[in-house]
């Protein structure tokens, strides 16, 4: 275990550092990782961000993105970097399984592992932990780690600020979730003062759809949405054929689940999508309804109480039926 004094001492000398984040990285995963990257390079460290998988184009514009290595495309180089690292930052994930095959490499590496995250119940694989489930985004924690833990607020430059703003904006669903506290707004204001341009970042992330993506969204809403009013639940289920027809990549389905949750009275929503070899679920809920329990218990997944995900090797139809079949168990919470 490390304490903050020994971590500060370690970071006072240039080190070989790897930053990694969960597979299929989202805005917070990339924003947090690159925000930390842009901070650490100012201290003279040799830093590489390695993502377990690829990520969508609307996240590929952040400062430092050109230096990111995708593990699946660079197995040997990534393995060497992980083996030689003195420090590995594990960002926005709580279990080595969330970084796929990289988990084994990170697990056996002798590097100090620093976990910065806001997910429930982290596994015990880290040497230092900066963790708070109340944070709306890991990017909020990266800001506090740099500014408060390490006392380097002055190193939050335009590049760092732009990345962290992106993480906070995306994980707080554009500052709309209950965990968007006044502290989040204060941090966001600091990031704007440091050079993050809010409207540009919003445009780059959200006003960047392909025509196909918009047409696909139309199909999801008009033809694939099923509303179960007796359980205040809405489901959007899409097949592999739907994805192929509109040439939809993984990242382009992000956020569609929120349309289902936006129906008045709906308290639980699932976006269920058939991918190459598996069916992936994105589950969102309101209030006390534990989306993470549902995903953990029935779909090999987990996450936050109101935003979780899971996976299944059953067919799309089986997964949809299974999801419907568990609703009676949660009926009292759903119809409250
Ligand atoms: P999304 O629906 O955007 O894929 O995931 C929402 C949240 O659920 C993520 O931030 C992550 O915390 C969690 N999550 C998604 N998929 C999985 C999974 O397969 N396993 C676990 N443990 N958590 C997941
Ligand atoms: Mn996050």
Short mmCIF file of C-alpha atoms and ligand atoms in Angstrom, two decimals:
data_model
loop_
_atom_site.label_atom_id
_atom_site.label_comp_id
_atom_site.label_asym_id
_atom_site.label_seq_id
_atom_site.Cartn_x
_atom_site.Cartn_y
_atom_site.Cartn_z
CA UNK A 1 0.00 0.00 0.00
CA UNK A 2 1.11 3.55 -0.73
CA UNK A 3 0.18 6.70 1.12
CA UNK A 4 -0.14 10.12 -0.48
CA UNK A 5 3.32 11.17 0.74
CA UNK A 6 5.07 8.23 -0.91
CA UNK A 7 2.96 8.63 -4.05
CA UNK A 8 3.91 12.33 -4.21
CA UNK A 9 7.56 11.35 -3.80
CA UNK A 10 7.27 8.75 -6.53
CA UNK A 11 5.73 11.30 -8.88
CA UNK A 12 8.47 13.82 -8.14
CA UNK A 13 10.85 11.86 -10.40
CA UNK A 14 10.13 11.04 -14.07
CA UNK A 15 8.60 7.56 -14.22
CA UNK A 16 7.31 5.13 -16.79
CA UNK A 17 3.57 5.35 -16.39
CA UNK A 18 0.67 3.50 -18.00
CA UNK A 19 -2.89 4.79 -17.77
CA UNK A 20 -5.69 2.40 -18.58
CA UNK A 21 -9.46 2.43 -18.45
CA UNK A 22 -12.42 0.14 -19.01
CA UNK A 23 -13.13 -1.60 -22.30
CA UNK A 24 -15.30 0.22 -24.80
CA UNK A 25 -14.27 3.50 -23.17
CA UNK A 26 -16.90 6.21 -22.85
CA UNK A 27 -16.48 9.98 -22.49
CA UNK A 28 -15.54 9.78 -18.85
CA UNK A 29 -13.08 6.94 -19.39
CA UNK A 30 -11.28 8.80 -22.20
CA UNK A 31 -11.64 12.26 -20.67
CA UNK A 32 -10.28 11.11 -17.31
CA UNK A 33 -7.42 9.14 -18.83
CA UNK A 34 -6.33 11.90 -21.20
CA UNK A 35 -6.85 14.59 -18.55
CA UNK A 36 -4.47 12.70 -16.28
CA UNK A 37 -2.10 12.11 -19.23
CA UNK A 38 -1.93 15.82 -20.05
CA UNK A 39 -1.15 16.56 -16.40
CA UNK A 40 1.53 13.89 -15.98
CA UNK A 41 3.48 14.79 -19.12
CA UNK A 42 3.99 18.28 -17.69
CA UNK A 43 5.95 16.62 -14.86
CA UNK A 44 8.27 14.93 -17.34
CA UNK A 45 6.90 11.42 -16.97
CA UNK A 46 6.88 8.94 -19.82
CA UNK A 47 3.16 8.27 -20.09
CA UNK A 48 1.05 6.00 -22.31
CA UNK A 49 -2.71 5.65 -22.28
CA UNK A 50 -3.66 2.09 -23.29
CA UNK A 51 -7.32 1.32 -23.91
CA UNK A 52 -8.44 -2.34 -23.87
CA UNK A 53 -10.54 -1.77 -27.01
CA UNK A 54 -11.34 0.91 -29.54
CA UNK A 55 -13.69 3.81 -28.87
CA UNK A 56 -15.99 6.01 -30.93
CA UNK A 57 -14.94 8.84 -33.24
CA UNK A 58 -16.82 11.43 -31.19
CA UNK A 59 -14.23 10.84 -28.46
CA UNK A 60 -11.19 10.80 -30.73
CA UNK A 61 -10.54 14.53 -30.82
CA UNK A 62 -9.30 15.13 -27.27
CA UNK A 63 -5.78 16.51 -26.71
CA UNK A 64 -3.32 13.62 -26.50
CA UNK A 65 -5.62 11.22 -28.36
CA UNK A 66 -2.97 10.71 -31.06
CA UNK A 67 -0.69 9.04 -28.49
CA UNK A 68 -3.26 6.50 -27.23
CA UNK A 69 -2.57 2.83 -27.88
CA UNK A 70 -5.44 0.39 -28.39
CA UNK A 71 -4.46 -2.90 -26.78
CA UNK A 72 -6.15 -5.18 -29.29
CA UNK A 73 -4.23 -3.51 -32.13
CA UNK A 74 -0.85 -3.38 -30.33
CA UNK A 75 -0.56 -6.49 -28.14
CA UNK A 76 3.23 -6.71 -27.94
CA UNK A 77 3.89 -3.01 -27.40
CA UNK A 78 1.17 -2.79 -24.76
CA UNK A 79 2.48 -5.85 -22.92
CA UNK A 80 5.99 -4.36 -22.82
CA UNK A 81 4.72 -0.99 -21.59
CA UNK A 82 2.68 -2.66 -18.84
CA UNK A 83 5.58 -4.90 -17.79
CA UNK A 84 8.03 -1.98 -17.65
CA UNK A 85 5.73 0.54 -15.97
CA UNK A 86 6.56 1.82 -12.52
CA UNK A 87 3.02 3.11 -12.03
CA UNK A 88 -0.25 2.00 -13.60
CA UNK A 89 -3.25 4.28 -13.19
CA UNK A 90 -6.50 2.31 -13.31
CA UNK A 91 -9.13 4.83 -14.28
CA UNK A 92 -12.92 4.59 -14.16
CA UNK A 93 -13.14 0.86 -13.45
CA UNK A 94 -13.35 -1.25 -10.34
CA UNK A 95 -12.34 -4.76 -11.40
CA UNK A 96 -9.58 -6.14 -13.63
CA UNK A 97 -12.23 -8.02 -15.63
CA UNK A 98 -13.35 -4.65 -16.98
CA UNK A 99 -10.10 -4.32 -18.97
CA UNK A 100 -10.49 -7.72 -20.67
CA UNK A 101 -7.24 -9.55 -21.41
CA UNK A 102 -5.20 -6.62 -20.14
CA UNK A 103 -6.39 -7.51 -16.64
CA UNK A 104 -4.01 -10.46 -16.38
CA UNK A 105 -1.05 -8.31 -17.48
CA UNK A 106 -1.89 -5.48 -15.11
CA UNK A 107 -2.54 -7.97 -12.31
CA UNK A 108 0.90 -9.55 -12.57
CA UNK A 109 2.79 -6.32 -13.19
CA UNK A 110 4.96 -5.10 -10.31
CA UNK A 111 3.97 -1.50 -10.94
CA UNK A 112 2.22 0.49 -8.24
CA UNK A 113 -1.44 0.46 -9.16
CA UNK A 114 -3.37 3.64 -8.50
CA UNK A 115 -7.15 3.29 -8.72
CA UNK A 116 -9.19 6.42 -9.41
CA UNK A 117 -12.85 5.55 -9.76
CA UNK A 118 -16.46 6.09 -8.77
CA UNK A 119 -17.92 2.59 -9.17
CA UNK A 120 -19.22 0.51 -6.28
CA UNK A 121 -17.11 -2.05 -4.45
CA UNK A 122 -13.70 -2.03 -6.16
CA UNK A 123 -11.80 -5.30 -6.23
CA UNK A 124 -8.66 -5.38 -4.16
CA UNK A 125 -5.92 -5.02 -6.79
CA UNK A 126 -4.64 -1.49 -6.15
CA UNK A 127 -1.85 0.05 -4.03
CA UNK A 128 -3.44 3.47 -3.70
CA UNK A 129 -7.09 4.39 -4.07
CA UNK A 130 -8.80 7.69 -4.77
CA UNK A 131 -12.37 6.54 -4.88
CA UNK A 132 -15.76 8.10 -4.28
CA UNK A 133 -19.04 6.64 -5.47
CA UNK A 134 -20.72 10.00 -4.97
CA UNK A 135 -18.64 11.57 -7.73
CA UNK A 136 -20.65 12.17 -10.89
CA UNK A 137 -17.66 11.25 -13.02
CA UNK A 138 -14.18 9.88 -12.55
CA UNK A 139 -13.07 13.12 -14.23
CA UNK A 140 -14.32 14.99 -11.16
CA UNK A 141 -12.00 12.80 -9.07
CA UNK A 142 -9.06 13.37 -11.42
CA UNK A 143 -9.57 17.11 -10.96
CA UNK A 144 -9.56 16.71 -7.17
CA UNK A 145 -6.63 14.29 -7.25
CA UNK A 146 -4.51 16.81 -9.18
CA UNK A 147 -5.74 20.00 -7.50
CA UNK A 148 -6.24 18.83 -3.92
CA UNK A 149 -4.33 15.57 -3.33
CA UNK A 150 -1.23 16.57 -5.29
CA UNK A 151 -1.69 20.35 -4.92
CA UNK A 152 -1.09 21.07 -8.61
CA UNK A 153 -4.14 23.10 -9.56
CA UNK A 154 -1.91 25.39 -11.62
CA UNK A 155 -1.07 22.44 -13.88
CA UNK A 156 -4.70 22.10 -14.96
CA UNK A 157 -4.09 23.71 -18.33
CA UNK A 158 -6.35 23.94 -21.38
CA UNK A 159 -5.60 20.37 -22.44
CA UNK A 160 -6.25 18.86 -19.01
CA UNK A 161 -9.35 21.00 -18.56
CA UNK A 162 -10.81 20.09 -21.96
CA UNK A 163 -10.50 16.37 -21.26
CA UNK A 164 -11.89 16.59 -17.73
CA UNK A 165 -14.80 18.76 -18.85
CA UNK A 166 -15.66 16.11 -21.44
CA UNK A 167 -15.66 13.39 -18.77
CA UNK A 168 -17.89 15.34 -16.42
CA UNK A 169 -20.27 16.48 -19.16
CA UNK A 170 -20.78 12.97 -20.56
CA UNK A 171 -21.03 11.02 -17.28
CA UNK A 172 -23.41 13.54 -15.71
CA UNK A 173 -25.60 13.34 -18.84
CA UNK A 174 -24.92 17.02 -19.55
CA UNK A 175 -25.16 18.07 -15.89
CA UNK A 176 -28.61 16.53 -15.48
CA UNK A 177 -28.16 13.66 -13.01
CA UNK A 178 -28.78 13.93 -9.26
CA UNK A 179 -25.04 13.68 -8.53
CA UNK A 180 -24.41 16.95 -10.42
CA UNK A 181 -23.76 18.86 -7.20
CA UNK A 182 -22.77 22.48 -6.72
CA UNK A 183 -19.21 21.18 -6.32
CA UNK A 184 -19.42 19.70 -9.81
CA UNK A 185 -20.50 23.08 -11.18
CA UNK A 186 -17.67 24.82 -9.30
CA UNK A 187 -15.13 22.37 -10.72
CA UNK A 188 -16.66 22.81 -14.17
CA UNK A 189 -16.35 26.59 -13.83
CA UNK A 190 -12.68 26.15 -12.89
CA UNK A 191 -12.18 23.98 -15.95
CA UNK A 192 -13.73 26.68 -18.15
CA UNK A 193 -11.46 29.27 -16.56
CA UNK A 194 -8.53 26.98 -17.35
CA UNK A 195 -9.48 26.93 -21.04
CA UNK A 196 -12.19 24.30 -21.58
CA UNK A 197 -14.67 25.70 -24.12
CA UNK A 198 -18.03 24.26 -23.05
CA UNK A 199 -20.03 24.79 -26.23
CA UNK A 200 -17.27 23.46 -28.48
CA UNK A 201 -16.91 20.32 -26.40
CA UNK A 202 -20.68 19.84 -26.46
CA UNK A 203 -20.67 20.17 -30.26
CA UNK A 204 -17.77 17.77 -30.71
CA UNK A 205 -19.42 15.08 -28.59
CA UNK A 206 -23.12 15.47 -29.28
CA UNK A 207 -23.56 17.23 -32.61
CA UNK A 208 -21.45 14.79 -34.48
CA UNK A 209 -23.93 12.09 -35.58
CA UNK A 210 -23.81 10.37 -38.91
CA UNK A 211 -27.05 10.52 -40.93
CA UNK A 212 -27.30 6.74 -40.50
CA UNK A 213 -27.12 7.03 -36.74
CA UNK A 214 -30.04 9.43 -36.71
CA UNK A 215 -32.10 7.18 -38.99
CA UNK A 216 -31.24 4.20 -36.78
CA UNK A 217 -32.41 6.16 -33.75
CA UNK A 218 -35.69 6.74 -35.60
CA UNK A 219 -36.14 2.98 -36.04
CA UNK A 220 -35.30 2.34 -32.38
CA UNK A 221 -37.95 4.79 -31.23
CA UNK A 222 -40.67 3.99 -33.75
CA UNK A 223 -40.27 0.24 -34.14
CA UNK A 224 -38.07 -1.30 -31.46
CA UNK A 225 -39.45 0.36 -28.36
CA UNK A 226 -41.76 -1.63 -26.11
CA UNK A 227 -43.39 0.04 -23.13
CA UNK A 228 -44.63 -2.10 -20.25
CA UNK A 229 -46.75 0.36 -18.32
CA UNK A 230 -47.70 -2.22 -15.67
CA UNK A 231 -44.04 -2.15 -14.60
CA UNK A 232 -43.19 1.42 -15.63
CA UNK A 233 -40.51 -0.12 -17.81
CA UNK A 234 -39.44 0.48 -21.39
CA UNK A 235 -37.24 -1.74 -23.52
CA UNK A 236 -35.53 -1.06 -26.84
CA UNK A 237 -34.20 -4.25 -28.41
CA UNK A 238 -32.15 -4.15 -31.61
CA UNK A 239 -30.78 -6.99 -33.69
CA UNK A 240 -27.48 -7.47 -35.44
CA UNK A 241 -29.34 -6.90 -38.72
CA UNK A 242 -30.52 -3.48 -37.52
CA UNK A 243 -26.92 -2.53 -36.69
CA UNK A 244 -25.63 -3.80 -40.02
CA UNK A 245 -28.32 -2.09 -42.06
CA UNK A 246 -27.39 1.33 -40.64
CA UNK A 247 -23.66 0.55 -40.22
CA UNK A 248 -23.86 1.34 -36.51
CA UNK A 249 -20.64 1.06 -34.52
CA UNK A 250 -20.57 0.29 -30.79
CA UNK A 251 -20.24 3.85 -29.58
CA UNK A 252 -23.14 5.03 -31.72
CA UNK A 253 -25.70 3.21 -29.56
CA UNK A 254 -24.58 5.19 -26.50
CA UNK A 255 -27.36 7.22 -24.93
CA UNK A 256 -30.28 5.66 -26.82
CA UNK A 257 -31.45 4.01 -23.59
CA UNK A 258 -32.10 7.49 -22.16
CA UNK A 259 -34.91 8.09 -24.66
CA UNK A 260 -36.74 5.09 -23.20
CA UNK A 261 -36.26 6.49 -19.69
CA UNK A 262 -37.53 9.91 -20.80
CA UNK A 263 -41.13 8.69 -21.18
CA UNK A 264 -43.29 10.13 -18.41
CA UNK A 265 -43.71 7.62 -15.60
CA UNK A 266 -41.03 5.21 -16.86
CA UNK A 267 -38.65 4.20 -14.06
CA UNK A 268 -36.63 1.44 -15.66
CA UNK A 269 -35.26 1.30 -19.18
CA UNK A 270 -33.14 -1.19 -21.05
CA UNK A 271 -31.39 -0.95 -24.37
CA UNK A 272 -30.68 -4.51 -25.45
CA UNK A 273 -28.45 -4.99 -28.46
CA UNK A 274 -27.29 -8.08 -30.27
CA UNK A 275 -23.61 -7.80 -31.09
CA UNK A 276 -21.26 -10.23 -32.86
CA UNK A 277 -21.08 -12.97 -30.21
CA UNK A 278 -23.12 -11.65 -27.34
CA UNK A 279 -26.05 -9.56 -26.28
CA UNK A 280 -25.25 -6.36 -24.40
CA UNK A 281 -27.62 -4.58 -22.06
CA UNK A 282 -27.60 -0.96 -20.96
CA UNK A 283 -29.94 -0.48 -18.06
CA UNK A 284 -31.03 2.84 -16.55
CA UNK A 285 -33.32 3.44 -13.62
CA UNK A 286 -34.76 6.13 -11.42
CA UNK A 287 -34.51 6.49 -7.65
CA UNK A 288 -34.14 3.35 -5.59
CA UNK A 289 -34.50 0.87 -8.43
CA UNK A 290 -31.19 -1.02 -8.45
CA UNK A 291 -30.17 -1.35 -12.09
CA UNK A 292 -26.81 -2.65 -10.88
CA UNK A 293 -28.41 -5.51 -8.89
CA UNK A 294 -30.45 -6.50 -11.91
CA UNK A 295 -27.34 -6.54 -14.11
CA UNK A 296 -25.21 -8.32 -11.53
CA UNK A 297 -27.75 -10.97 -10.62
CA UNK A 298 -29.05 -11.81 -14.08
CA UNK A 299 -26.68 -10.48 -16.74
CA UNK A 300 -23.07 -10.89 -15.54
CA UNK A 301 -22.68 -7.16 -15.16
CA UNK A 302 -23.00 -4.30 -12.73
CA UNK A 303 -22.35 -0.59 -12.49
CA UNK A 304 -24.03 2.28 -10.71
CA UNK A 305 -27.50 2.02 -9.12
CA UNK A 306 -29.11 4.09 -11.86
CA UNK A 307 -26.79 3.26 -14.78
CA UNK A 308 -25.54 -0.26 -15.32
CA UNK A 309 -24.68 -2.74 -17.98
CA UNK A 310 -24.56 -6.45 -18.54
CA UNK A 311 -23.89 -9.12 -21.06
CA UNK A 312 -25.34 -12.47 -22.09
CA UNK A 313 -24.57 -15.26 -24.52
CA UNK A 314 -28.28 -16.10 -24.88
CA UNK A 315 -30.19 -14.99 -27.97
CA UNK A 316 -31.66 -11.50 -28.21
CA UNK A 317 -35.17 -12.87 -27.76
CA UNK A 318 -34.15 -14.91 -24.71
CA UNK A 319 -32.49 -11.88 -23.10
CA UNK A 320 -35.54 -9.70 -23.70
CA UNK A 321 -37.80 -12.40 -22.22
CA UNK A 322 -35.49 -12.87 -19.25
CA UNK A 323 -35.47 -9.13 -18.62
CA UNK A 324 -39.27 -9.05 -18.68
CA UNK A 325 -39.49 -12.10 -16.43
CA UNK A 326 -37.54 -10.44 -13.61
CA UNK A 327 -39.75 -7.34 -13.48
CA UNK A 328 -42.27 -8.86 -11.00
CA UNK A 329 -39.40 -9.20 -8.48
CA UNK A 330 -38.95 -5.40 -8.57
CA UNK A 331 -42.64 -4.52 -8.92
CA UNK A 332 -43.01 -2.68 -5.60
CA UNK A 333 -40.10 -0.38 -6.44
CA UNK A 334 -41.18 0.03 -10.05
CA UNK A 335 -44.76 1.09 -9.39
CA UNK A 336 -44.04 3.21 -6.33
P1 LIG B 1 -23.36 1.39 -20.43
O1 LIG B 1 -24.81 1.10 -20.38
O2 LIG B 1 -23.09 2.81 -20.77
O3 LIG B 1 -22.60 0.40 -21.23
O4 LIG B 1 -22.83 1.19 -18.95
C1 LIG B 1 -23.30 1.96 -17.90
C2 LIG B 1 -22.45 1.68 -16.69
O5 LIG B 1 -22.63 0.33 -16.31
C3 LIG B 1 -20.96 1.83 -16.94
O6 LIG B 1 -20.52 3.08 -16.52
C4 LIG B 1 -20.36 0.76 -16.09
O7 LIG B 1 -20.19 1.27 -14.81
C5 LIG B 1 -21.42 -0.29 -15.98
N1 LIG B 1 -21.25 -1.45 -16.83
C6 LIG B 1 -21.58 -1.57 -18.13
N2 LIG B 1 -21.34 -2.81 -18.58
C7 LIG B 1 -20.87 -3.51 -17.54
C8 LIG B 1 -20.44 -4.86 -17.36
O8 LIG B 1 -20.48 -5.70 -18.28
N3 LIG B 1 -19.98 -5.20 -16.13
C9 LIG B 1 -19.96 -4.30 -15.10
N4 LIG B 1 -19.51 -4.71 -13.90
N5 LIG B 1 -20.36 -3.04 -15.22
C10 LIG B 1 -20.81 -2.64 -16.42
MN1 LIG B 2 -17.45 7.06 -15.14
#
